[in-house]
Amino acid sequence: MSKAFVREAENEAEEDLSAPDADLPPHTPNYLTPRGHARLAAELDHLLRVERPQVVETVAWAASNGDRSENGDYIYGKRRLREIDRRLRFLTKRLEIAQVVDPTLQSGNDQIFFGAQVTVEEGDQTHVYTIVGRDETDPGCGHISWISPLARAVLKQRAGDTVRFLSPAGPRTLDIVDVQYFPLDPPPTTP
């Protein structure tokens, strides 16, 4: 059977990017900090202006070499081109529904909102979390999504409050020690 009639992505796990807000609560914008928005825009620009043209050039060169059925550069290049185009569509849709929220505008506020850096105590352990957008989460740095169970539990609370909520690991009780709003550093520029 000719490879021209076989779908290459048959066994690949493809995420559904037709609805970029699928992992967001219904009818809500994609909240982002200025840093997160800049990072997504920089990734979109890099893919569009640098990476995609390079892959297109490679695919064109590989196609000119003749037989495409066993041409690894051509097959890999076409697959990579589809991945880039999929990511471009996703980023474009995410940025279209984005709402940039600057945490520094909340400075002086002791109530927890998007962009807050929250210090909590759980038992004898102290943790610091920053509530950021869905596309900015990095648990290793303490950046948690505003739609995570922890963030939803502490939103609109104040320093000194005790919060009880159900996490995926089970029930938890946290004491909110401090609430601060800092500007997040701008992302490093892409070369």
Tab-separated table of C-alpha atoms in Angstrom:
chain	number	residue	atom	x	y	z
A	1	MET	CA	0.000	0.000	0.000
A	2	SER	CA	1.314	3.432	-0.900
A	3	LYS	CA	2.248	5.758	1.965
A	4	ALA	CA	0.348	8.504	0.194
A	5	PHE	CA	-2.913	6.944	1.432
A	6	VAL	CA	-1.838	6.353	5.029
A	7	ARG	CA	-2.392	9.036	7.624
A	8	GLU	CA	0.964	9.651	9.305
A	9	ALA	CA	-0.492	10.959	12.561
A	10	GLU	CA	-2.534	7.798	13.089
A	11	ASN	CA	-0.657	6.700	16.183
A	12	GLU	CA	0.414	10.115	17.398
A	13	ALA	CA	-1.342	11.560	20.418
A	14	GLU	CA	-2.591	14.905	19.176
A	15	GLU	CA	-4.087	17.373	21.581
A	16	ASP	CA	-7.306	19.059	20.519
A	17	LEU	CA	-6.347	22.648	19.902
A	18	SER	CA	-9.572	23.640	18.199
A	19	ALA	CA	-10.818	25.090	21.485
A	20	PRO	CA	-7.945	26.829	23.279
A	21	ASP	CA	-10.227	27.668	26.163
A	22	ALA	CA	-11.127	24.013	26.754
A	23	ASP	CA	-9.049	23.949	29.947
A	24	LEU	CA	-10.454	27.293	31.163
A	25	PRO	CA	-13.760	27.818	32.965
A	26	PRO	CA	-16.588	28.540	30.490
A	27	HIS	CA	-16.942	32.120	29.260
A	28	THR	CA	-13.785	33.386	30.956
A	29	PRO	CA	-10.857	35.099	29.296
A	30	ASN	CA	-7.361	33.694	29.358
A	31	TYR	CA	-5.917	35.772	32.218
A	32	LEU	CA	-2.194	36.430	31.845
A	33	THR	CA	0.388	38.565	33.590
A	34	PRO	CA	2.338	40.962	31.362
A	35	ARG	CA	5.263	38.520	31.546
A	36	GLY	CA	3.106	35.571	30.433
A	37	HIS	CA	1.610	37.542	27.553
A	38	ALA	CA	5.072	38.640	26.417
A	39	ARG	CA	6.340	35.039	26.582
A	40	LEU	CA	3.467	33.685	24.459
A	41	ALA	CA	3.821	36.535	21.958
A	42	ALA	CA	7.592	35.954	21.739
A	43	GLU	CA	7.058	32.229	21.129
A	44	LEU	CA	4.509	32.977	18.405
A	45	ASP	CA	6.867	35.458	16.759
A	46	HIS	CA	9.835	33.058	16.943
A	47	LEU	CA	7.872	30.187	15.423
A	48	LEU	CA	6.455	32.388	12.682
A	49	ARG	CA	9.583	34.319	11.710
A	50	VAL	CA	12.446	31.928	12.473
A	51	GLU	CA	11.569	28.277	12.956
A	52	ARG	CA	8.811	27.813	10.363
A	53	PRO	CA	10.802	29.409	7.484
A	54	GLN	CA	13.796	27.196	8.324
A	55	VAL	CA	11.662	24.038	8.256
A	56	VAL	CA	9.962	25.111	5.017
A	57	GLU	CA	13.394	25.608	3.457
A	58	THR	CA	14.517	22.140	4.621
A	59	VAL	CA	11.331	20.504	3.302
A	60	ALA	CA	11.732	22.245	-0.072
A	61	TRP	CA	15.352	21.089	-0.308
A	62	ALA	CA	14.405	17.518	0.687
A	63	ALA	CA	11.530	17.463	-1.831
A	64	SER	CA	13.905	18.473	-4.602
A	65	ASN	CA	16.032	15.382	-3.890
A	66	GLY	CA	13.505	13.091	-5.515
A	67	ASP	CA	11.806	10.077	-3.918
A	68	ARG	CA	9.883	11.374	-0.917
A	69	SER	CA	8.664	8.038	0.442
A	70	GLU	CA	12.024	7.170	2.015
A	71	ASN	CA	13.365	10.683	2.448
A	72	GLY	CA	13.815	11.174	6.206
A	73	ASP	CA	14.436	14.914	5.936
A	74	TYR	CA	11.208	15.356	3.984
A	75	ILE	CA	9.072	13.142	6.252
A	76	TYR	CA	10.446	14.637	9.479
A	77	GLY	CA	10.228	18.159	8.046
A	78	LYS	CA	6.572	17.757	7.080
A	79	ARG	CA	5.762	16.355	10.528
A	80	ARG	CA	7.611	19.211	12.238
A	81	LEU	CA	5.814	21.709	9.998
A	82	ARG	CA	2.444	20.325	11.135
A	83	GLU	CA	3.540	20.599	14.770
A	84	ILE	CA	4.617	24.207	14.271
A	85	ASP	CA	1.366	25.097	12.475
A	86	ARG	CA	-0.660	23.444	15.262
A	87	ARG	CA	1.246	25.417	17.914
A	88	LEU	CA	0.835	28.641	15.905
A	89	ARG	CA	-2.942	28.145	15.772
A	90	PHE	CA	-3.041	27.411	19.497
A	91	LEU	CA	-0.958	30.465	20.443
A	92	THR	CA	-2.948	32.747	18.144
A	93	LYS	CA	-6.244	31.631	19.670
A	94	ARG	CA	-4.863	31.864	23.226
A	95	LEU	CA	-3.631	35.404	22.637
A	96	GLU	CA	-6.956	36.409	21.043
A	97	ILE	CA	-8.835	35.563	24.245
A	98	ALA	CA	-6.081	36.856	26.551
A	99	GLN	CA	-6.719	39.508	29.159
A	100	VAL	CA	-3.531	40.967	30.614
A	101	VAL	CA	-3.721	41.722	34.339
A	102	ASP	CA	-0.862	43.652	35.917
A	103	PRO	CA	-0.318	42.504	39.533
A	104	THR	CA	1.386	45.773	40.477
A	105	LEU	CA	-1.962	47.593	40.154
A	106	GLN	CA	-3.122	45.672	43.251
A	107	SER	CA	-0.173	46.715	45.444
A	108	GLY	CA	-1.265	47.768	48.906
A	109	ASN	CA	-4.240	45.421	48.751
A	110	ASP	CA	-4.321	42.729	51.428
A	111	GLN	CA	-6.944	40.667	49.608
A	112	ILE	CA	-5.842	37.856	47.275
A	113	PHE	CA	-6.490	38.350	43.574
A	114	PHE	CA	-4.819	37.286	40.321
A	115	GLY	CA	-1.073	37.996	40.453
A	116	ALA	CA	-0.775	37.841	44.251
A	117	GLN	CA	2.201	36.267	45.932
A	118	VAL	CA	0.713	34.365	48.857
A	119	THR	CA	2.631	32.969	51.810
A	120	VAL	CA	0.782	30.114	53.512
A	121	GLU	CA	1.491	27.787	56.403
A	122	GLU	CA	0.346	24.205	56.411
A	123	GLY	CA	1.229	22.528	59.659
A	124	ASP	CA	4.858	23.425	60.303
A	125	GLN	CA	5.682	24.089	56.629
A	126	THR	CA	5.649	27.479	54.921
A	127	HIS	CA	5.042	27.793	51.155
A	128	VAL	CA	5.011	30.782	48.833
A	129	TYR	CA	2.757	30.700	45.771
A	130	THR	CA	2.168	33.225	43.008
A	131	ILE	CA	-1.226	33.066	41.297
A	132	VAL	CA	-0.700	33.325	37.536
A	133	GLY	CA	-2.404	32.430	34.262
A	134	ARG	CA	-3.008	28.914	32.976
A	135	ASP	CA	-0.197	29.215	30.430
A	136	GLU	CA	2.303	30.490	33.009
A	137	THR	CA	2.152	27.746	35.625
A	138	ASP	CA	5.428	26.426	36.964
A	139	PRO	CA	4.973	24.484	40.201
A	140	GLY	CA	8.743	24.292	40.701
A	141	CYS	CA	8.842	28.093	41.037
A	142	GLY	CA	5.618	28.254	43.035
A	143	HIS	CA	3.617	29.707	40.127
A	144	ILE	CA	0.151	28.147	40.265
A	145	SER	CA	-2.785	28.604	37.916
A	146	TRP	CA	-5.669	30.768	39.071
A	147	ILE	CA	-7.989	27.833	38.281
A	148	SER	CA	-6.117	25.339	40.478
A	149	PRO	CA	-7.925	24.117	43.621
A	150	LEU	CA	-5.406	25.885	45.873
A	151	ALA	CA	-5.699	29.217	44.090
A	152	ARG	CA	-9.498	29.028	43.968
A	153	ALA	CA	-9.527	28.367	47.725
A	154	VAL	CA	-7.400	31.408	48.611
A	155	LEU	CA	-8.825	33.904	46.081
A	156	LYS	CA	-10.599	36.830	47.812
A	157	GLN	CA	-9.198	35.783	51.207
A	158	ARG	CA	-6.952	37.996	53.330
A	159	ALA	CA	-3.817	37.591	55.436
A	160	GLY	CA	-4.746	35.919	58.722
A	161	ASP	CA	-7.561	33.810	57.229
A	162	THR	CA	-7.651	30.027	57.478
A	163	VAL	CA	-8.754	28.151	54.384
A	164	ARG	CA	-10.034	24.590	54.153
A	165	PHE	CA	-10.408	22.979	50.752
A	166	LEU	CA	-10.358	19.674	48.954
A	167	SER	CA	-7.230	19.143	46.870
A	168	PRO	CA	-6.545	16.176	44.569
A	169	ALA	CA	-4.457	14.721	47.426
A	170	GLY	CA	-7.290	15.121	49.936
A	171	PRO	CA	-8.554	17.738	52.393
A	172	ARG	CA	-6.102	20.515	53.320
A	173	THR	CA	-6.065	23.400	55.796
A	174	LEU	CA	-3.904	26.463	55.155
A	175	ASP	CA	-3.242	29.603	57.183
A	176	ILE	CA	-2.634	32.667	54.999
A	177	VAL	CA	0.362	34.502	56.439
A	178	ASP	CA	1.076	37.247	53.903
A	179	VAL	CA	-0.212	38.695	50.622
A	180	GLN	CA	1.996	40.803	48.349
A	181	TYR	CA	1.937	41.998	44.763
A	182	PHE	CA	5.204	42.204	42.834
A	183	PRO	CA	5.895	42.733	39.150
A	184	LEU	CA	7.115	39.494	37.612
A	185	ASP	CA	10.396	39.871	35.785
A	186	PRO	CA	10.046	40.114	32.013
A	187	PRO	CA	10.824	36.861	30.200
A	188	PRO	CA	14.222	36.438	28.586
A	189	THR	CA	14.220	37.480	24.960
A	190	THR	CA	14.393	34.764	22.331
A	191	PRO	CA	17.562	34.926	20.195
